[in-house]
């Protein structure tokens, strides 16, 4: 089995918090390290683009520094003059800024990150204000109906039924067997499906194997 191209990220993903500098390095495709007692950095993957990634790191730092950060409880703390940020907060920040995270699906599959932790919370800063209900976008509506069609087909078509072990297995099955639909709609990427299921769990918990048995 070939070495996973995201292996260099494993140690940083095991850390619960990142510093400001680590955030900007990681989303630029770099890992901040100390070499011979001095600052250095290495490329996570696609080596040979170090200078380009450094420029991207500097751009991200400018965006990060002017962001009005609003982490949830226990998602950041200070140690001396260094700020630390919860890993999942950093990922949500990147998603909100539409920053590409090519390793996110892998990190969720490897269970370094929980998809449900990436679901944005409702902004309750003005509890008395009732937000205006906006119609669902056409593309989002089509994607949800497409997903509903696929999942219904998996339930009723005897040629397509599968004994799914867990939601991740189901998502993988959709990716492997509905490539045409998936490739024509970013709304059915693994990352999006994980977010949809995370939201679904908040509305109604998804029972997995063994949970339906009577005690």
mmCIF file with all atom_site columns, C-alpha atoms in Angstrom:
data_model
loop_
_atom_site.group_PDB
_atom_site.id
_atom_site.type_symbol
_atom_site.label_atom_id
_atom_site.label_alt_id
_atom_site.label_comp_id
_atom_site.label_asym_id
_atom_site.label_entity_id
_atom_site.label_seq_id
_atom_site.pdbx_PDB_ins_code
_atom_site.Cartn_x
_atom_site.Cartn_y
_atom_site.Cartn_z
_atom_site.occupancy
_atom_site.B_iso_or_equiv
_atom_site.pdbx_formal_charge
_atom_site.auth_seq_id
_atom_site.auth_comp_id
_atom_site.auth_asym_id
_atom_site.auth_atom_id
_atom_site.pdbx_PDB_model_num
ATOM 1   C CA . UNK A 1 1   ? 0.000   0.000  0.000   1.00 0.00 ? 1   UNK A CA 1
ATOM 2   C CA . UNK A 1 2   ? 1.563   3.328  -1.033  1.00 0.00 ? 2   UNK A CA 1
ATOM 3   C CA . UNK A 1 3   ? 2.359   5.884  1.661   1.00 0.00 ? 3   UNK A CA 1
ATOM 4   C CA . UNK A 1 4   ? -0.550  8.215  2.279   1.00 0.00 ? 4   UNK A CA 1
ATOM 5   C CA . UNK A 1 5   ? 0.279   11.684 0.954   1.00 0.00 ? 5   UNK A CA 1
ATOM 6   C CA . UNK A 1 6   ? -1.199  13.330 4.070   1.00 0.00 ? 6   UNK A CA 1
ATOM 7   C CA . UNK A 1 7   ? 0.933   11.351 6.532   1.00 0.00 ? 7   UNK A CA 1
ATOM 8   C CA . UNK A 1 8   ? 2.966   14.434 7.475   1.00 0.00 ? 8   UNK A CA 1
ATOM 9   C CA . UNK A 1 9   ? -0.219  16.013 8.827   1.00 0.00 ? 9   UNK A CA 1
ATOM 10  C CA . UNK A 1 10  ? -1.013  13.255 11.301  1.00 0.00 ? 10  UNK A CA 1
ATOM 11  C CA . UNK A 1 11  ? 0.999   14.671 14.205  1.00 0.00 ? 11  UNK A CA 1
ATOM 12  C CA . UNK A 1 12  ? -0.500  18.160 13.827  1.00 0.00 ? 12  UNK A CA 1
ATOM 13  C CA . UNK A 1 13  ? -4.020  16.744 13.566  1.00 0.00 ? 13  UNK A CA 1
ATOM 14  C CA . UNK A 1 14  ? -3.443  14.879 16.832  1.00 0.00 ? 14  UNK A CA 1
ATOM 15  C CA . UNK A 1 15  ? -2.909  18.253 18.505  1.00 0.00 ? 15  UNK A CA 1
ATOM 16  C CA . UNK A 1 16  ? -6.126  19.755 19.857  1.00 0.00 ? 16  UNK A CA 1
ATOM 17  C CA . UNK A 1 17  ? -4.989  23.328 19.231  1.00 0.00 ? 17  UNK A CA 1
ATOM 18  C CA . UNK A 1 18  ? -2.912  25.259 16.682  1.00 0.00 ? 18  UNK A CA 1
ATOM 19  C CA . UNK A 1 19  ? -1.128  28.583 17.010  1.00 0.00 ? 19  UNK A CA 1
ATOM 20  C CA . UNK A 1 20  ? -1.849  31.518 14.685  1.00 0.00 ? 20  UNK A CA 1
ATOM 21  C CA . UNK A 1 21  ? 1.284   30.680 12.736  1.00 0.00 ? 21  UNK A CA 1
ATOM 22  C CA . UNK A 1 22  ? 0.483   26.969 12.441  1.00 0.00 ? 22  UNK A CA 1
ATOM 23  C CA . UNK A 1 23  ? -2.991  27.752 11.090  1.00 0.00 ? 23  UNK A CA 1
ATOM 24  C CA . UNK A 1 24  ? -1.615  29.841 8.220   1.00 0.00 ? 24  UNK A CA 1
ATOM 25  C CA . UNK A 1 25  ? 1.143   27.358 7.416   1.00 0.00 ? 25  UNK A CA 1
ATOM 26  C CA . UNK A 1 26  ? -1.126  24.307 7.338   1.00 0.00 ? 26  UNK A CA 1
ATOM 27  C CA . UNK A 1 27  ? -3.784  25.825 5.079   1.00 0.00 ? 27  UNK A CA 1
ATOM 28  C CA . UNK A 1 28  ? -1.000  26.998 2.761   1.00 0.00 ? 28  UNK A CA 1
ATOM 29  C CA . UNK A 1 29  ? 0.325   23.422 2.483   1.00 0.00 ? 29  UNK A CA 1
ATOM 30  C CA . UNK A 1 30  ? 3.247   23.817 4.896   1.00 0.00 ? 30  UNK A CA 1
ATOM 31  C CA . UNK A 1 31  ? 4.237   22.536 8.323   1.00 0.00 ? 31  UNK A CA 1
ATOM 32  C CA . UNK A 1 32  ? 6.076   24.883 10.656  1.00 0.00 ? 32  UNK A CA 1
ATOM 33  C CA . UNK A 1 33  ? 9.123   23.214 12.232  1.00 0.00 ? 33  UNK A CA 1
ATOM 34  C CA . UNK A 1 34  ? 12.291  24.048 14.138  1.00 0.00 ? 34  UNK A CA 1
ATOM 35  C CA . UNK A 1 35  ? 15.540  23.000 12.491  1.00 0.00 ? 35  UNK A CA 1
ATOM 36  C CA . UNK A 1 36  ? 18.856  23.429 14.289  1.00 0.00 ? 36  UNK A CA 1
ATOM 37  C CA . UNK A 1 37  ? 17.079  25.691 16.762  1.00 0.00 ? 37  UNK A CA 1
ATOM 38  C CA . UNK A 1 38  ? 15.782  28.004 14.034  1.00 0.00 ? 38  UNK A CA 1
ATOM 39  C CA . UNK A 1 39  ? 12.468  28.449 12.241  1.00 0.00 ? 39  UNK A CA 1
ATOM 40  C CA . UNK A 1 40  ? 11.897  26.353 9.128   1.00 0.00 ? 40  UNK A CA 1
ATOM 41  C CA . UNK A 1 41  ? 8.999   24.778 7.276   1.00 0.00 ? 41  UNK A CA 1
ATOM 42  C CA . UNK A 1 42  ? 8.395   21.700 5.128   1.00 0.00 ? 42  UNK A CA 1
ATOM 43  C CA . UNK A 1 43  ? 5.821   20.981 2.456   1.00 0.00 ? 43  UNK A CA 1
ATOM 44  C CA . UNK A 1 44  ? 2.952   18.679 3.364   1.00 0.00 ? 44  UNK A CA 1
ATOM 45  C CA . UNK A 1 45  ? 2.659   17.334 -0.195  1.00 0.00 ? 45  UNK A CA 1
ATOM 46  C CA . UNK A 1 46  ? 3.333   18.391 -3.802  1.00 0.00 ? 46  UNK A CA 1
ATOM 47  C CA . UNK A 1 47  ? 6.938   19.278 -3.044  1.00 0.00 ? 47  UNK A CA 1
ATOM 48  C CA . UNK A 1 48  ? 8.672   21.862 -5.192  1.00 0.00 ? 48  UNK A CA 1
ATOM 49  C CA . UNK A 1 49  ? 6.166   24.671 -4.598  1.00 0.00 ? 49  UNK A CA 1
ATOM 50  C CA . UNK A 1 50  ? 7.728   25.972 -1.380  1.00 0.00 ? 50  UNK A CA 1
ATOM 51  C CA . UNK A 1 51  ? 8.011   29.632 -2.441  1.00 0.00 ? 51  UNK A CA 1
ATOM 52  C CA . UNK A 1 52  ? 4.448   29.678 -3.795  1.00 0.00 ? 52  UNK A CA 1
ATOM 53  C CA . UNK A 1 53  ? 3.166   28.156 -0.570  1.00 0.00 ? 53  UNK A CA 1
ATOM 54  C CA . UNK A 1 54  ? 5.078   30.706 1.504   1.00 0.00 ? 54  UNK A CA 1
ATOM 55  C CA . UNK A 1 55  ? 3.396   33.514 -0.411  1.00 0.00 ? 55  UNK A CA 1
ATOM 56  C CA . UNK A 1 56  ? 0.054   31.835 0.198   1.00 0.00 ? 56  UNK A CA 1
ATOM 57  C CA . UNK A 1 57  ? 0.918   31.542 3.910   1.00 0.00 ? 57  UNK A CA 1
ATOM 58  C CA . UNK A 1 58  ? 1.561   35.288 4.077   1.00 0.00 ? 58  UNK A CA 1
ATOM 59  C CA . UNK A 1 59  ? -1.765  36.007 2.326   1.00 0.00 ? 59  UNK A CA 1
ATOM 60  C CA . UNK A 1 60  ? -3.617  33.766 4.778   1.00 0.00 ? 60  UNK A CA 1
ATOM 61  C CA . UNK A 1 61  ? -1.890  35.459 7.697   1.00 0.00 ? 61  UNK A CA 1
ATOM 62  C CA . UNK A 1 62  ? -3.234  38.831 6.547   1.00 0.00 ? 62  UNK A CA 1
ATOM 63  C CA . UNK A 1 63  ? -6.767  37.383 6.313   1.00 0.00 ? 63  UNK A CA 1
ATOM 64  C CA . UNK A 1 64  ? -6.472  35.612 9.683   1.00 0.00 ? 64  UNK A CA 1
ATOM 65  C CA . UNK A 1 65  ? -5.220  38.705 11.505  1.00 0.00 ? 65  UNK A CA 1
ATOM 66  C CA . UNK A 1 66  ? -8.096  40.944 10.353  1.00 0.00 ? 66  UNK A CA 1
ATOM 67  C CA . UNK A 1 67  ? -10.802 38.325 11.002  1.00 0.00 ? 67  UNK A CA 1
ATOM 68  C CA . UNK A 1 68  ? -13.303 39.061 13.735  1.00 0.00 ? 68  UNK A CA 1
ATOM 69  C CA . UNK A 1 69  ? -12.750 35.719 15.468  1.00 0.00 ? 69  UNK A CA 1
ATOM 70  C CA . UNK A 1 70  ? -15.718 34.363 17.425  1.00 0.00 ? 70  UNK A CA 1
ATOM 71  C CA . UNK A 1 71  ? -14.728 30.904 18.647  1.00 0.00 ? 71  UNK A CA 1
ATOM 72  C CA . UNK A 1 72  ? -17.071 28.820 20.747  1.00 0.00 ? 72  UNK A CA 1
ATOM 73  C CA . UNK A 1 73  ? -16.432 28.137 24.418  1.00 0.00 ? 73  UNK A CA 1
ATOM 74  C CA . UNK A 1 74  ? -13.069 26.430 25.004  1.00 0.00 ? 74  UNK A CA 1
ATOM 75  C CA . UNK A 1 75  ? -12.049 26.837 21.373  1.00 0.00 ? 75  UNK A CA 1
ATOM 76  C CA . UNK A 1 76  ? -9.162  29.178 22.152  1.00 0.00 ? 76  UNK A CA 1
ATOM 77  C CA . UNK A 1 77  ? -6.844  30.126 24.986  1.00 0.00 ? 77  UNK A CA 1
ATOM 78  C CA . UNK A 1 78  ? -3.687  32.102 25.730  1.00 0.00 ? 78  UNK A CA 1
ATOM 79  C CA . UNK A 1 79  ? -0.363  30.849 27.031  1.00 0.00 ? 79  UNK A CA 1
ATOM 80  C CA . UNK A 1 80  ? 1.903   33.788 27.743  1.00 0.00 ? 80  UNK A CA 1
ATOM 81  C CA . UNK A 1 81  ? 1.686   35.828 24.513  1.00 0.00 ? 81  UNK A CA 1
ATOM 82  C CA . UNK A 1 82  ? 0.798   32.872 22.286  1.00 0.00 ? 82  UNK A CA 1
ATOM 83  C CA . UNK A 1 83  ? -2.771  32.260 21.146  1.00 0.00 ? 83  UNK A CA 1
ATOM 84  C CA . UNK A 1 84  ? -4.048  28.729 20.618  1.00 0.00 ? 84  UNK A CA 1
ATOM 85  C CA . UNK A 1 85  ? -7.100  27.805 18.556  1.00 0.00 ? 85  UNK A CA 1
ATOM 86  C CA . UNK A 1 86  ? -9.127  24.588 18.487  1.00 0.00 ? 86  UNK A CA 1
ATOM 87  C CA . UNK A 1 87  ? -8.387  22.623 15.314  1.00 0.00 ? 87  UNK A CA 1
ATOM 88  C CA . UNK A 1 88  ? -12.054 22.388 14.331  1.00 0.00 ? 88  UNK A CA 1
ATOM 89  C CA . UNK A 1 89  ? -12.468 26.156 14.748  1.00 0.00 ? 89  UNK A CA 1
ATOM 90  C CA . UNK A 1 90  ? -9.569  26.673 12.340  1.00 0.00 ? 90  UNK A CA 1
ATOM 91  C CA . UNK A 1 91  ? -11.199 24.360 9.780   1.00 0.00 ? 91  UNK A CA 1
ATOM 92  C CA . UNK A 1 92  ? -14.547 26.146 10.086  1.00 0.00 ? 92  UNK A CA 1
ATOM 93  C CA . UNK A 1 93  ? -12.751 29.461 9.603   1.00 0.00 ? 93  UNK A CA 1
ATOM 94  C CA . UNK A 1 94  ? -11.117 28.175 6.412   1.00 0.00 ? 94  UNK A CA 1
ATOM 95  C CA . UNK A 1 95  ? -14.466 26.883 5.126   1.00 0.00 ? 95  UNK A CA 1
ATOM 96  C CA . UNK A 1 96  ? -16.142 30.238 5.789   1.00 0.00 ? 96  UNK A CA 1
ATOM 97  C CA . UNK A 1 97  ? -13.346 31.997 3.885   1.00 0.00 ? 97  UNK A CA 1
ATOM 98  C CA . UNK A 1 98  ? -13.691 29.432 1.046   1.00 0.00 ? 98  UNK A CA 1
ATOM 99  C CA . UNK A 1 99  ? -10.111 28.275 1.500   1.00 0.00 ? 99  UNK A CA 1
ATOM 100 C CA . UNK A 1 100 ? -9.441  24.906 -0.129  1.00 0.00 ? 100 UNK A CA 1
ATOM 101 C CA . UNK A 1 101 ? -8.785  22.079 2.340   1.00 0.00 ? 101 UNK A CA 1
ATOM 102 C CA . UNK A 1 102 ? -7.764  19.111 0.154   1.00 0.00 ? 102 UNK A CA 1
ATOM 103 C CA . UNK A 1 103 ? -7.041  16.864 3.143   1.00 0.00 ? 103 UNK A CA 1
ATOM 104 C CA . UNK A 1 104 ? -10.333 17.383 5.028   1.00 0.00 ? 104 UNK A CA 1
ATOM 105 C CA . UNK A 1 105 ? -12.205 14.303 3.723   1.00 0.00 ? 105 UNK A CA 1
ATOM 106 C CA . UNK A 1 106 ? -9.181  12.178 4.601   1.00 0.00 ? 106 UNK A CA 1
ATOM 107 C CA . UNK A 1 107 ? -8.948  13.688 8.103   1.00 0.00 ? 107 UNK A CA 1
ATOM 108 C CA . UNK A 1 108 ? -12.644 12.950 8.727   1.00 0.00 ? 108 UNK A CA 1
ATOM 109 C CA . UNK A 1 109 ? -12.327 9.379  7.442   1.00 0.00 ? 109 UNK A CA 1
ATOM 110 C CA . UNK A 1 110 ? -9.258  8.848  9.649   1.00 0.00 ? 110 UNK A CA 1
ATOM 111 C CA . UNK A 1 111 ? -11.291 10.233 12.583  1.00 0.00 ? 111 UNK A CA 1
ATOM 112 C CA . UNK A 1 112 ? -8.887  13.083 13.330  1.00 0.00 ? 112 UNK A CA 1
ATOM 113 C CA . UNK A 1 113 ? -11.809 15.493 12.862  1.00 0.00 ? 113 UNK A CA 1
ATOM 114 C CA . UNK A 1 114 ? -15.506 14.944 13.600  1.00 0.00 ? 114 UNK A CA 1
ATOM 115 C CA . UNK A 1 115 ? -17.813 16.199 10.858  1.00 0.00 ? 115 UNK A CA 1
ATOM 116 C CA . UNK A 1 116 ? -20.419 17.284 13.419  1.00 0.00 ? 116 UNK A CA 1
ATOM 117 C CA . UNK A 1 117 ? -17.877 19.682 14.956  1.00 0.00 ? 117 UNK A CA 1
ATOM 118 C CA . UNK A 1 118 ? -17.697 21.549 11.649  1.00 0.00 ? 118 UNK A CA 1
ATOM 119 C CA . UNK A 1 119 ? -21.397 22.463 11.548  1.00 0.00 ? 119 UNK A CA 1
ATOM 120 C CA . UNK A 1 120 ? -21.719 26.248 12.114  1.00 0.00 ? 120 UNK A CA 1
ATOM 121 C CA . UNK A 1 121 ? -23.795 27.298 15.095  1.00 0.00 ? 121 UNK A CA 1
ATOM 122 C CA . UNK A 1 122 ? -26.732 29.663 14.627  1.00 0.00 ? 122 UNK A CA 1
ATOM 123 C CA . UNK A 1 123 ? -25.868 33.240 15.463  1.00 0.00 ? 123 UNK A CA 1
ATOM 124 C CA . UNK A 1 124 ? -27.936 34.029 18.565  1.00 0.00 ? 124 UNK A CA 1
ATOM 125 C CA . UNK A 1 125 ? -26.468 37.470 19.243  1.00 0.00 ? 125 UNK A CA 1
ATOM 126 C CA . UNK A 1 126 ? -29.969 38.966 18.721  1.00 0.00 ? 126 UNK A CA 1
ATOM 127 C CA . UNK A 1 127 ? -32.312 36.410 20.226  1.00 0.00 ? 127 UNK A CA 1
ATOM 128 C CA . UNK A 1 128 ? -35.414 38.586 19.746  1.00 0.00 ? 128 UNK A CA 1
ATOM 129 C CA . UNK A 1 129 ? -34.822 38.967 16.042  1.00 0.00 ? 129 UNK A CA 1
ATOM 130 C CA . UNK A 1 130 ? -36.614 36.435 13.852  1.00 0.00 ? 130 UNK A CA 1
ATOM 131 C CA . UNK A 1 131 ? -34.467 35.926 10.738  1.00 0.00 ? 131 UNK A CA 1
ATOM 132 C CA . UNK A 1 132 ? -36.166 36.158 7.387   1.00 0.00 ? 132 UNK A CA 1
ATOM 133 C CA . UNK A 1 133 ? -36.736 32.778 5.806   1.00 0.00 ? 133 UNK A CA 1
ATOM 134 C CA . UNK A 1 134 ? -34.899 32.652 2.525   1.00 0.00 ? 134 UNK A CA 1
ATOM 135 C CA . UNK A 1 135 ? -35.811 30.193 -0.216  1.00 0.00 ? 135 UNK A CA 1
ATOM 136 C CA . UNK A 1 136 ? -33.383 27.348 -0.762  1.00 0.00 ? 136 UNK A CA 1
ATOM 137 C CA . UNK A 1 137 ? -31.064 27.929 -3.704  1.00 0.00 ? 137 UNK A CA 1
ATOM 138 C CA . UNK A 1 138 ? -31.854 25.992 -6.886  1.00 0.00 ? 138 UNK A CA 1
ATOM 139 C CA . UNK A 1 139 ? -28.534 24.126 -6.879  1.00 0.00 ? 139 UNK A CA 1
ATOM 140 C CA . UNK A 1 140 ? -28.785 23.173 -3.197  1.00 0.00 ? 140 UNK A CA 1
ATOM 141 C CA . UNK A 1 141 ? -32.343 21.985 -3.739  1.00 0.00 ? 141 UNK A CA 1
ATOM 142 C CA . UNK A 1 142 ? -31.310 19.846 -6.702  1.00 0.00 ? 142 UNK A CA 1
ATOM 143 C CA . UNK A 1 143 ? -28.435 18.329 -4.703  1.00 0.00 ? 143 UNK A CA 1
ATOM 144 C CA . UNK A 1 144 ? -30.690 17.432 -1.760  1.00 0.00 ? 144 UNK A CA 1
ATOM 145 C CA . UNK A 1 145 ? -33.280 15.869 -4.065  1.00 0.00 ? 145 UNK A CA 1
ATOM 146 C CA . UNK A 1 146 ? -30.513 13.987 -5.891  1.00 0.00 ? 146 UNK A CA 1
ATOM 147 C CA . UNK A 1 147 ? -29.179 12.674 -2.583  1.00 0.00 ? 147 UNK A CA 1
ATOM 148 C CA . UNK A 1 148 ? -32.703 11.675 -1.473  1.00 0.00 ? 148 UNK A CA 1
ATOM 149 C CA . UNK A 1 149 ? -33.177 9.825  -4.776  1.00 0.00 ? 149 UNK A CA 1
ATOM 150 C CA . UNK A 1 150 ? -29.896 7.933  -4.369  1.00 0.00 ? 150 UNK A CA 1
ATOM 151 C CA . UNK A 1 151 ? -30.592 6.948  -0.760  1.00 0.00 ? 151 UNK A CA 1
ATOM 152 C CA . UNK A 1 152 ? -34.150 5.842  -1.618  1.00 0.00 ? 152 UNK A CA 1
ATOM 153 C CA . UNK A 1 153 ? -32.760 3.737  -4.466  1.00 0.00 ? 153 UNK A CA 1
ATOM 154 C CA . UNK A 1 154 ? -30.311 2.098  -2.062  1.00 0.00 ? 154 UNK A CA 1
ATOM 155 C CA . UNK A 1 155 ? -33.216 1.178  0.187   1.00 0.00 ? 155 UNK A CA 1
ATOM 156 C CA . UNK A 1 156 ? -35.716 -0.206 -2.368  1.00 0.00 ? 156 UNK A CA 1
ATOM 157 C CA . UNK A 1 157 ? -33.730 -1.466 -5.367  1.00 0.00 ? 157 UNK A CA 1
ATOM 158 C CA . UNK A 1 158 ? -32.738 -5.115 -4.658  1.00 0.00 ? 158 UNK A CA 1
ATOM 159 C CA . UNK A 1 159 ? -29.800 -4.842 -7.083  1.00 0.00 ? 159 UNK A CA 1
ATOM 160 C CA . UNK A 1 160 ? -28.289 -1.955 -5.147  1.00 0.00 ? 160 UNK A CA 1
ATOM 161 C CA . UNK A 1 161 ? -28.950 -2.790 -1.493  1.00 0.00 ? 161 UNK A CA 1
ATOM 162 C CA . UNK A 1 162 ? -25.868 -3.008 0.702   1.00 0.00 ? 162 UNK A CA 1
ATOM 163 C CA . UNK A 1 163 ? -25.265 -3.844 4.362   1.00 0.00 ? 163 UNK A CA 1
ATOM 164 C CA . UNK A 1 164 ? -23.682 -0.555 5.363   1.00 0.00 ? 164 UNK A CA 1
ATOM 165 C CA . UNK A 1 165 ? -21.481 -0.727 8.435   1.00 0.00 ? 165 UNK A CA 1
ATOM 166 C CA . UNK A 1 166 ? -21.817 2.974  9.280   1.00 0.00 ? 166 UNK A CA 1
ATOM 167 C CA . UNK A 1 167 ? -22.531 6.361  7.617   1.00 0.00 ? 167 UNK A CA 1
ATOM 168 C CA . UNK A 1 168 ? -18.935 6.635  6.364   1.00 0.00 ? 168 UNK A CA 1
ATOM 169 C CA . UNK A 1 169 ? -19.348 3.291  4.568   1.00 0.00 ? 169 UNK A CA 1
ATOM 170 C CA . UNK A 1 170 ? -22.567 4.557  2.966   1.00 0.00 ? 170 UNK A CA 1
ATOM 171 C CA . UNK A 1 171 ? -20.892 7.768  1.762   1.00 0.00 ? 171 UNK A CA 1
ATOM 172 C CA . UNK A 1 172 ? -18.028 5.744  0.276   1.00 0.00 ? 172 UNK A CA 1
ATOM 173 C CA . UNK A 1 173 ? -20.558 3.515  -1.489  1.00 0.00 ? 173 UNK A CA 1
ATOM 174 C CA . UNK A 1 174 ? -22.267 6.572  -3.002  1.00 0.00 ? 174 UNK A CA 1
ATOM 175 C CA . UNK A 1 175 ? -18.910 7.913  -4.181  1.00 0.00 ? 175 UNK A CA 1
ATOM 176 C CA . UNK A 1 176 ? -17.878 4.577  -5.695  1.00 0.00 ? 176 UNK A CA 1
ATOM 177 C CA . UNK A 1 177 ? -21.185 3.717  -7.376  1.00 0.00 ? 177 UNK A CA 1
ATOM 178 C CA . UNK A 1 178 ? -22.671 7.062  -8.376  1.00 0.00 ? 178 UNK A CA 1
ATOM 179 C CA . UNK A 1 179 ? -19.564 8.657  -9.845  1.00 0.00 ? 179 UNK A CA 1
ATOM 180 C CA . UNK A 1 180 ? -21.468 10.359 -12.667 1.00 0.00 ? 180 UNK A CA 1
ATOM 181 C CA . UNK A 1 181 ? -23.862 12.192 -10.361 1.00 0.00 ? 181 UNK A CA 1
ATOM 182 C CA . UNK A 1 182 ? -21.102 13.013 -7.874  1.00 0.00 ? 182 UNK A CA 1
ATOM 183 C CA . UNK A 1 183 ? -18.639 14.308 -10.446 1.00 0.00 ? 183 UNK A CA 1
ATOM 184 C CA . UNK A 1 184 ? -21.194 16.700 -11.912 1.00 0.00 ? 184 UNK A CA 1
ATOM 185 C CA . UNK A 1 185 ? -22.181 18.233 -8.585  1.00 0.00 ? 185 UNK A CA 1
ATOM 186 C CA . UNK A 1 186 ? -19.856 19.473 -5.870  1.00 0.00 ? 186 UNK A CA 1
ATOM 187 C CA . UNK A 1 187 ? -22.871 19.319 -3.585  1.00 0.00 ? 187 UNK A CA 1
ATOM 188 C CA . UNK A 1 188 ? -22.356 15.552 -3.307  1.00 0.00 ? 188 UNK A CA 1
ATOM 189 C CA . UNK A 1 189 ? -18.679 15.572 -2.331  1.00 0.00 ? 189 UNK A CA 1
ATOM 190 C CA . UNK A 1 190 ? -17.658 13.563 0.723   1.00 0.00 ? 190 UNK A CA 1
ATOM 191 C CA . UNK A 1 191 ? -17.123 16.756 2.691   1.00 0.00 ? 191 UNK A CA 1
ATOM 192 C CA . UNK A 1 192 ? -20.637 18.007 1.896   1.00 0.00 ? 192 UNK A CA 1
ATOM 193 C CA . UNK A 1 193 ? -22.273 14.643 2.618   1.00 0.00 ? 193 UNK A CA 1
ATOM 194 C CA . UNK A 1 194 ? -20.522 14.523 5.992   1.00 0.00 ? 194 UNK A CA 1
ATOM 195 C CA . UNK A 1 195 ? -21.853 17.987 6.828   1.00 0.00 ? 195 UNK A CA 1
ATOM 196 C CA . UNK A 1 196 ? -25.386 17.041 5.703   1.00 0.00 ? 196 UNK A CA 1
ATOM 197 C CA . UNK A 1 197 ? -25.354 13.935 7.922   1.00 0.00 ? 197 UNK A CA 1
ATOM 198 C CA . UNK A 1 198 ? -23.968 15.956 10.835  1.00 0.00 ? 198 UNK A CA 1
ATOM 199 C CA . UNK A 1 199 ? -26.907 18.376 10.519  1.00 0.00 ? 199 UNK A CA 1
ATOM 200 C CA . UNK A 1 200 ? -29.297 15.444 10.175  1.00 0.00 ? 200 UNK A CA 1
ATOM 201 C CA . UNK A 1 201 ? -28.000 13.967 13.438  1.00 0.00 ? 201 UNK A CA 1
ATOM 202 C CA . UNK A 1 202 ? -28.865 17.210 15.236  1.00 0.00 ? 202 UNK A CA 1
ATOM 203 C CA . UNK A 1 203 ? -32.465 16.927 14.015  1.00 0.00 ? 203 UNK A CA 1
ATOM 204 C CA . UNK A 1 204 ? -32.753 13.172 14.498  1.00 0.00 ? 204 UNK A CA 1
ATOM 205 C CA . UNK A 1 205 ? -29.991 10.831 15.774  1.00 0.00 ? 205 UNK A CA 1
ATOM 206 C CA . UNK A 1 206 ? -28.941 8.202  13.228  1.00 0.00 ? 206 UNK A CA 1
ATOM 207 C CA . UNK A 1 207 ? -29.167 4.720  14.707  1.00 0.00 ? 207 UNK A CA 1
ATOM 208 C CA . UNK A 1 208 ? -26.275 2.489  13.742  1.00 0.00 ? 208 UNK A CA 1
ATOM 209 C CA . UNK A 1 209 ? -25.704 -1.259 13.938  1.00 0.00 ? 209 UNK A CA 1
ATOM 210 C CA . UNK A 1 210 ? -27.001 -2.836 17.131  1.00 0.00 ? 210 UNK A CA 1
ATOM 211 C CA . UNK A 1 211 ? -28.940 0.212  18.322  1.00 0.00 ? 211 UNK A CA 1
ATOM 212 C CA . UNK A 1 212 ? -32.309 -1.126 17.182  1.00 0.00 ? 212 UNK A CA 1
ATOM 213 C CA . UNK A 1 213 ? -32.091 -4.269 19.299  1.00 0.00 ? 213 UNK A CA 1
ATOM 214 C CA . UNK A 1 214 ? -34.489 -4.469 22.231  1.00 0.00 ? 214 UNK A CA 1
ATOM 215 C CA . UNK A 1 215 ? -32.801 -4.639 25.591  1.00 0.00 ? 215 UNK A CA 1
#
